[in-house]
GROMACS .gro file of C-alpha atoms in nm:
model
  323
    1MET     CA    1   1.771   0.721   2.239
    2ARG     CA    2   1.893   0.827   1.884
    3ARG     CA    3   1.813   0.466   1.755
    4LEU     CA    4   1.450   0.502   1.895
    5ALA     CA    5   1.380   0.839   1.735
    6PRO     CA    6   1.240   0.719   1.405
    7TYR     CA    7   0.991   0.494   1.606
    8ILE     CA    8   0.846   0.779   1.815
    9PRO     CA    9   0.637   0.908   1.538
   10ILE     CA   10   0.506   0.554   1.466
   11ALA     CA   11   0.409   0.539   1.838
   12ALA     CA   12   0.225   0.855   1.834
   13PHE     CA   13   0.053   0.756   1.501
   14ALA     CA   14  -0.052   0.442   1.653
   15VAL     CA   15  -0.224   0.616   1.952
   16ALA     CA   16  -0.393   0.857   1.721
   17ALA     CA   17  -0.511   0.568   1.493
   18LEU     CA   18  -0.670   0.382   1.790
   19VAL     CA   19  -0.877   0.682   1.869
   20VAL     CA   20  -1.009   0.763   1.515
   21PRO     CA   21  -1.245   0.471   1.482
   22LEU     CA   22  -1.413   0.575   1.798
   23LEU     CA   23  -1.494   0.908   1.652
   24MET     CA   24  -1.604   0.789   1.311
   25ARG     CA   25  -1.951   0.652   1.221
   26ASP     CA   26  -1.841   0.496   0.882
   27LEU     CA   27  -1.603   0.234   0.989
   28THR     CA   28  -1.604   0.068   0.621
   29PHE     CA   29  -1.424   0.408   0.515
   30VAL     CA   30  -1.180   0.379   0.807
   31MET     CA   31  -1.102   0.013   0.737
   32GLN     CA   32  -1.064   0.051   0.351
   33THR     CA   33  -0.813   0.364   0.431
   34VAL     CA   34  -0.619   0.149   0.670
   35LEU     CA   35  -0.589  -0.132   0.432
   36SER     CA   36  -0.478   0.108   0.147
   37MET     CA   37  -0.208   0.233   0.389
   38ILE     CA   38  -0.081  -0.124   0.448
   39VAL     CA   39  -0.050  -0.188   0.063
   40VAL     CA   40   0.103   0.176   0.000
   41VAL     CA   41   0.375   0.121   0.273
   42GLY     CA   42   0.503  -0.176   0.083
   43LEU     CA   43   0.476  -0.021  -0.240
   44SER     CA   44   0.678   0.289  -0.123
   45LEU     CA   45   0.964   0.054  -0.034
   46PHE     CA   46   0.961  -0.121  -0.376
   47MET     CA   47   0.895   0.197  -0.585
   48GLY     CA   48   1.044   0.474  -0.372
   49TYR     CA   49   1.326   0.322  -0.191
   50ALA     CA   50   1.445   0.041  -0.429
   51GLY     CA   51   1.345   0.247  -0.746
   52GLN     CA   52   1.137  -0.012  -0.926
   53ALA     CA   53   0.798   0.015  -1.095
   54SER     CA   54   0.476  -0.162  -1.018
   55LEU     CA   55   0.132  -0.114  -1.182
   56GLY     CA   56  -0.014  -0.455  -1.048
   57HIS     CA   57   0.030  -0.464  -0.678
   58ALA     CA   58  -0.337  -0.530  -0.636
   59ALA     CA   59  -0.248  -0.892  -0.755
   60PHE     CA   60  -0.095  -0.959  -0.414
   61VAL     CA   61  -0.397  -0.815  -0.230
   62ALA     CA   62  -0.611  -1.053  -0.450
   63VAL     CA   63  -0.377  -1.344  -0.362
   64GLY     CA   64  -0.424  -1.271   0.014
   65ALA     CA   65  -0.783  -1.249  -0.007
   66LEU     CA   66  -0.820  -1.558  -0.231
   67THR     CA   67  -0.611  -1.759   0.016
   68VAL     CA   68  -0.842  -1.675   0.304
   69ALA     CA   69  -1.146  -1.747   0.085
   70VAL     CA   70  -1.010  -2.095  -0.043
   71LEU     CA   71  -0.869  -2.199   0.280
   72CYS     CA   72  -1.150  -2.107   0.520
   73ARG     CA   73  -1.469  -2.129   0.295
   74GLN     CA   74  -1.380  -2.391   0.030
   75LEU     CA   75  -1.159  -2.629   0.255
   76GLY     CA   76  -1.309  -2.532   0.602
   77LEU     CA   77  -0.986  -2.449   0.791
   78PRO     CA   78  -0.989  -2.219   1.078
   79PRO     CA   79  -0.981  -1.846   1.002
   80VAL     CA   80  -0.668  -1.770   1.181
   81VAL     CA   81  -0.500  -2.028   0.961
   82GLY     CA   82  -0.622  -1.822   0.651
   83LEU     CA   83  -0.503  -1.510   0.817
   84LEU     CA   84  -0.151  -1.633   0.888
   85ALA     CA   85  -0.128  -1.821   0.547
   86ALA     CA   86  -0.221  -1.527   0.322
   87PRO     CA   87   0.082  -1.305   0.358
   88VAL     CA   88   0.303  -1.612   0.335
   89ILE     CA   89   0.143  -1.729   0.012
   90ALA     CA   90   0.148  -1.360  -0.132
   91GLY     CA   91   0.515  -1.355  -0.036
   92ILE     CA   92   0.587  -1.683  -0.210
   93PHE     CA   93   0.380  -1.578  -0.520
   94ALA     CA   94   0.585  -1.259  -0.556
   95VAL     CA   95   0.917  -1.451  -0.526
   96ALA     CA   96   0.789  -1.685  -0.798
   97VAL     CA   97   0.691  -1.428  -1.042
   98GLY     CA   98   0.963  -1.172  -0.944
   99ALA     CA   99   1.261  -1.404  -1.021
  100PRO     CA  100   1.182  -1.352  -1.406
  101LEU     CA  101   0.992  -1.041  -1.388
  102LEU     CA  102   1.238  -0.829  -1.196
  103ARG     CA  103   1.509  -0.879  -1.451
  104LEU     CA  104   1.297  -0.616  -1.655
  105ARG     CA  105   1.342  -0.227  -1.599
  106GLY     CA  106   1.118   0.072  -1.616
  107HIS     CA  107   0.798   0.065  -1.797
  108TYR     CA  108   0.868  -0.290  -1.907
  109LEU     CA  109   0.863  -0.391  -1.543
  110ALA     CA  110   0.558  -0.197  -1.466
  111PHE     CA  111   0.361  -0.349  -1.761
  112GLY     CA  112   0.487  -0.696  -1.640
  113THR     CA  113   0.343  -0.631  -1.313
  114LEU     CA  114   0.016  -0.526  -1.445
  115ALA     CA  115   0.014  -0.848  -1.674
  116VAL     CA  116   0.047  -1.049  -1.342
  117LEU     CA  117  -0.260  -0.884  -1.211
  118LEU     CA  118  -0.455  -0.952  -1.531
  119LEU     CA  119  -0.335  -1.323  -1.507
  120VAL     CA  120  -0.454  -1.345  -1.152
  121GLN     CA  121  -0.801  -1.208  -1.243
  122LEU     CA  122  -0.820  -1.461  -1.542
  123VAL     CA  123  -0.762  -1.751  -1.294
  124MET     CA  124  -1.010  -1.632  -1.042
  125SER     CA  125  -1.268  -1.591  -1.319
  126THR     CA  126  -1.222  -1.927  -1.466
  127VAL     CA  127  -1.090  -2.180  -1.211
  128PRO     CA  128  -1.401  -2.314  -0.994
  129LEU     CA  129  -1.199  -2.356  -0.680
  130PHE     CA  130  -1.098  -1.979  -0.697
  131GLY     CA  131  -1.462  -1.848  -0.750
  132GLY     CA  132  -1.519  -1.932  -1.136
  133GLY     CA  133  -1.631  -1.578  -1.220
  134VAL     CA  134  -1.893  -1.592  -0.955
  135GLY     CA  135  -1.671  -1.527  -0.664
  136ILE     CA  136  -1.666  -1.692  -0.310
  137MET     CA  137  -1.899  -1.567  -0.053
  138GLY     CA  138  -1.987  -1.681   0.301
  139ILE     CA  139  -1.631  -1.657   0.439
  140PRO     CA  140  -1.638  -1.733   0.823
  141PRO     CA  141  -1.565  -1.457   1.065
  142LEU     CA  142  -1.225  -1.405   1.218
  143LEU     CA  143  -1.347  -1.207   1.499
  144PRO     CA  144  -1.658  -1.212   1.720
  145GLY     CA  145  -1.859  -0.885   1.725
  146GLY     CA  146  -1.878  -0.603   1.480
  147GLN     CA  147  -1.650  -0.403   1.248
  148LEU     CA  148  -1.443  -0.236   1.516
  149GLY     CA  149  -1.221  -0.544   1.587
  150TYR     CA  150  -1.124  -0.567   1.233
  151VAL     CA  151  -1.032  -0.202   1.220
  152TYR     CA  152  -0.808  -0.245   1.517
  153LEU     CA  153  -0.664  -0.557   1.374
  154ALA     CA  154  -0.567  -0.363   1.069
  155ILE     CA  155  -0.415  -0.076   1.267
  156ALA     CA  156  -0.211  -0.324   1.443
  157VAL     CA  157  -0.087  -0.487   1.110
  158LEU     CA  158  -0.013  -0.115   0.977
  159VAL     CA  159   0.196  -0.032   1.276
  160GLY     CA  160   0.385  -0.352   1.238
  161ALA     CA  161   0.442  -0.282   0.877
  162LEU     CA  162   0.585   0.062   0.958
  163VAL     CA  163   0.799  -0.065   1.221
  164VAL     CA  164   0.946  -0.343   0.993
  165SER     CA  165   0.979  -0.096   0.715
  166GLN     CA  166   1.156   0.180   0.935
  167HIS     CA  167   1.393  -0.094   1.057
  168LEU     CA  168   1.464  -0.207   0.700
  169VAL     CA  169   1.524   0.145   0.575
  170ASP     CA  170   1.786   0.219   0.858
  171SER     CA  171   1.959  -0.111   0.818
  172ARG     CA  172   2.253  -0.206   0.599
  173PHE     CA  173   2.021  -0.387   0.349
  174GLY     CA  174   1.820  -0.048   0.343
  175ARG     CA  175   2.140   0.127   0.220
  176GLY     CA  176   2.182  -0.135  -0.041
  177MET     CA  177   1.816  -0.084  -0.143
  178ARG     CA  178   1.865   0.285  -0.192
  179ALA     CA  179   2.162   0.239  -0.395
  180LEU     CA  180   1.946   0.043  -0.642
  181ARG     CA  181   1.732   0.353  -0.703
  182GLY     CA  182   2.051   0.565  -0.792
  183SER     CA  183   2.210   0.306  -1.036
  184GLU     CA  184   2.181  -0.066  -1.038
  185THR     CA  185   2.534  -0.080  -1.214
  186ALA     CA  186   2.694   0.109  -0.931
  187ALA     CA  187   2.521  -0.079  -0.642
  188ALA     CA  188   2.640  -0.409  -0.813
  189SER     CA  189   2.968  -0.279  -0.838
  190SER     CA  190   2.966  -0.188  -0.461
  191GLY     CA  191   2.877  -0.557  -0.380
  192VAL     CA  192   2.492  -0.525  -0.366
  193PRO     CA  193   2.315  -0.840  -0.497
  194VAL     CA  194   2.078  -0.659  -0.718
  195LEU     CA  195   1.832  -0.920  -0.833
  196ARG     CA  196   1.809  -1.085  -0.494
  197SER     CA  197   1.773  -0.750  -0.310
  198LYS     CA  198   1.486  -0.656  -0.560
  199ILE     CA  199   1.325  -0.994  -0.505
  200GLN     CA  200   1.341  -0.938  -0.132
  201VAL     CA  201   1.190  -0.591  -0.143
  202PHE     CA  202   0.915  -0.712  -0.386
  203ALA     CA  203   0.832  -1.013  -0.160
  204LEU     CA  204   0.806  -0.796   0.165
  205SER     CA  205   0.573  -0.545  -0.024
  206ALA     CA  206   0.364  -0.845  -0.125
  207VAL     CA  207   0.341  -0.973   0.223
  208PHE     CA  208   0.213  -0.645   0.333
  209ALA     CA  209  -0.044  -0.646   0.050
  210GLY     CA  210  -0.126  -1.025   0.131
  211PHE     CA  211  -0.217  -0.911   0.487
  212ALA     CA  212  -0.444  -0.638   0.349
  213GLY     CA  213  -0.614  -0.873   0.147
  214ALA     CA  214  -0.668  -1.128   0.397
  215LEU     CA  215  -0.830  -0.858   0.639
  216SER     CA  216  -1.043  -0.733   0.359
  217ALA     CA  217  -1.176  -1.086   0.277
  218PHE     CA  218  -1.284  -1.124   0.650
  219PHE     CA  219  -1.420  -0.773   0.676
  220ILE     CA  220  -1.637  -0.797   0.349
  221PRO     CA  221  -1.699  -1.186   0.342
  222TYR     CA  222  -1.684  -1.204  -0.033
  223VAL     CA  223  -1.393  -1.237  -0.287
  224SER     CA  224  -1.403  -1.227  -0.667
  225GLN     CA  225  -1.204  -1.101  -0.961
  226ASP     CA  226  -1.398  -0.773  -0.972
  227SER     CA  227  -1.282  -0.676  -0.625
  228PHE     CA  228  -0.934  -0.625  -0.750
  229PRO     CA  229  -0.942  -0.426  -1.084
  230PRO     CA  230  -0.645  -0.256  -1.232
  231SER     CA  231  -0.771   0.086  -1.136
  232LYS     CA  232  -0.717  -0.020  -0.774
  233SER     CA  233  -0.331  -0.085  -0.849
  234PHE     CA  234  -0.330   0.264  -1.033
  235GLU     CA  235  -0.488   0.423  -0.717
  236TYR     CA  236  -0.215   0.288  -0.499
  237VAL     CA  237   0.056   0.433  -0.712
  238ILE     CA  238  -0.123   0.766  -0.716
  239MET     CA  239  -0.139   0.767  -0.337
  240ALA     CA  240   0.236   0.675  -0.314
  241VAL     CA  241   0.330   0.946  -0.565
  242VAL     CA  242   0.099   1.223  -0.406
  243GLY     CA  243   0.242   1.136  -0.071
  244GLY     CA  244   0.593   1.131  -0.181
  245LEU     CA  245   0.798   0.824  -0.308
  246GLY     CA  246   1.086   0.739  -0.088
  247SER     CA  247   0.907   0.820   0.233
  248LEU     CA  248   0.717   0.589   0.449
  249TRP     CA  249   0.498   0.874   0.581
  250GLY     CA  250   0.450   1.000   0.230
  251GLY     CA  251   0.250   0.668   0.169
  252ILE     CA  252   0.042   0.742   0.466
  253VAL     CA  253  -0.035   1.096   0.390
  254GLY     CA  254  -0.093   1.016   0.009
  255VAL     CA  255  -0.363   0.752   0.126
  256LEU     CA  256  -0.537   1.018   0.356
  257VAL     CA  257  -0.543   1.286   0.087
  258ILE     CA  258  -0.667   1.058  -0.199
  259SER     CA  259  -0.930   0.872   0.041
  260VAL     CA  260  -1.077   1.175   0.182
  261LEU     CA  261  -1.092   1.323  -0.165
  262LEU     CA  262  -1.266   1.013  -0.294
  263GLN     CA  263  -1.511   1.011   0.001
  264THR     CA  264  -1.596   1.371  -0.062
  265LEU     CA  265  -1.644   1.330  -0.442
  266ASN     CA  266  -1.861   1.023  -0.392
  267PHE     CA  267  -2.084   1.234  -0.148
  268LEU     CA  268  -2.103   1.508  -0.409
  269SER     CA  269  -2.211   1.241  -0.679
  270THR     CA  270  -2.523   1.164  -0.495
  271MET     CA  271  -2.652   1.500  -0.501
  272PRO     CA  272  -2.991   1.556  -0.677
  273GLY     CA  273  -2.971   1.624  -1.038
  274LEU     CA  274  -2.652   1.455  -1.118
  275PRO     CA  275  -2.642   1.165  -1.367
  276ALA     CA  276  -2.548   0.794  -1.256
  277THR     CA  277  -2.214   0.833  -1.419
  278ALA     CA  278  -2.112   1.124  -1.210
  279GLY     CA  279  -1.925   0.908  -0.946
  280PRO     CA  280  -1.676   0.759  -1.161
  281THR     CA  281  -1.645   1.082  -1.388
  282LEU     CA  282  -1.565   1.292  -1.055
  283GLN     CA  283  -1.332   1.024  -0.924
  284PHE     CA  284  -1.108   1.033  -1.245
  285ALA     CA  285  -1.122   1.421  -1.261
  286GLY     CA  286  -1.017   1.417  -0.883
  287TYR     CA  287  -0.720   1.194  -0.955
  288ALA     CA  288  -0.620   1.411  -1.262
  289VAL     CA  289  -0.647   1.735  -1.073
  290VAL     CA  290  -0.451   1.608  -0.786
  291LEU     CA  291  -0.171   1.468  -0.977
  292VAL     CA  292  -0.126   1.776  -1.205
  293VAL     CA  293  -0.134   2.000  -0.903
  294VAL     CA  294   0.147   1.772  -0.726
  295LEU     CA  295   0.358   1.708  -1.018
  296LEU     CA  296   0.362   2.091  -1.086
  297PHE     CA  297   0.400   2.256  -0.748
  298LEU     CA  298   0.511   1.940  -0.532
  299PRO     CA  299   0.701   1.712  -0.768
  300ASN     CA  300   0.862   1.505  -0.488
  301GLY     CA  301   0.541   1.457  -0.323
  302ILE     CA  302   0.372   1.632  -0.018
  303VAL     CA  303   0.586   1.488   0.258
  304PRO     CA  304   0.923   1.536   0.100
  305SER     CA  305   0.828   1.871  -0.012
  306ILE     CA  306   0.720   1.980   0.340
  307GLN     CA  307   1.062   1.821   0.482
  308SER     CA  308   1.278   2.005   0.223
  309ALA     CA  309   1.097   2.336   0.284
  310TRP     CA  310   1.154   2.285   0.682
  311ARG     CA  311   1.524   2.214   0.634
  312ARG     CA  312   1.572   2.517   0.409
  313ARG     CA  313   1.383   2.741   0.660
  314ARG     CA  314   1.611   2.611   0.959
  315ALA     CA  315   1.927   2.654   0.743
  316ARG     CA  316   1.831   3.026   0.697
  317LEU     CA  317   1.752   3.072   1.067
  318VAL     CA  318   2.058   2.922   1.208
  319PRO     CA  319   2.315   3.199   1.084
  320THR     CA  320   2.071   3.468   1.183
  321ASN     CA  321   2.033   3.322   1.542
  322ALA     CA  322   2.421   3.269   1.553
  323GLY     CA  323   2.481   3.627   1.475
   0.00000   0.00000   0.00000
């Protein structure tokens, strides 16, 4: 029973997530939120648990979406082939770029991942097979009917990502992964294969991002380099930091907080009398305010701070009750 305890919240979350789309009119917002959660869960593994840095994770979302667009629209293969191939291609791409890139550390690694995203955008904007600057439209549908089926499929992928990530964190590999965050030298001296472990976590996070990209390509049947700007990668990092790095649920909470904030600011920017630039301005201002508040008052993020406060409260209550 103790082994199953970490998966009980995931099951409860899955049930709640299945109900929410039935209560929402804007399924596009729900879909975008769930897709961001899939990406940020993987990013939390890479940045929070393994202690690495990435500013270009949207590159793997782009690879997943581009795989679907090329296989299903350009080459005419069945949509299910594109869906299954997208995370595999994204993972292989992560291994290929990660082998040299993950030898870097700190801000050098962060800028290196950002460079990968810029290179992916460059290829998408110049190679005709990949859109050639115009993009690829008319991607055939994966599911019959409307948007609800895609939302439920995305929720299933998210729950699967949470289960896999929880199992990984609790495993022997997960302990070695957390050792990397403390000290790579100490981890290596303890027998942890540093580079191989980093590549494996990087590839798994890319697989999650590739799934998200594939689902986004089917949901909005158009893919171009403009769909994956660097600002999207920064948004994923902000979501992970706000929710709490080193916590899978921190990524989920961070996505919810930022997504609801952006939706509210977008609504406010459409009010009469505001200039056309009000939307982007309010968005960047919202990022700044949330980051400053979290870093000042909740430096570990929302979820770890709440967990620490709860443990301190229990520690104070135990001696009182014992007495």
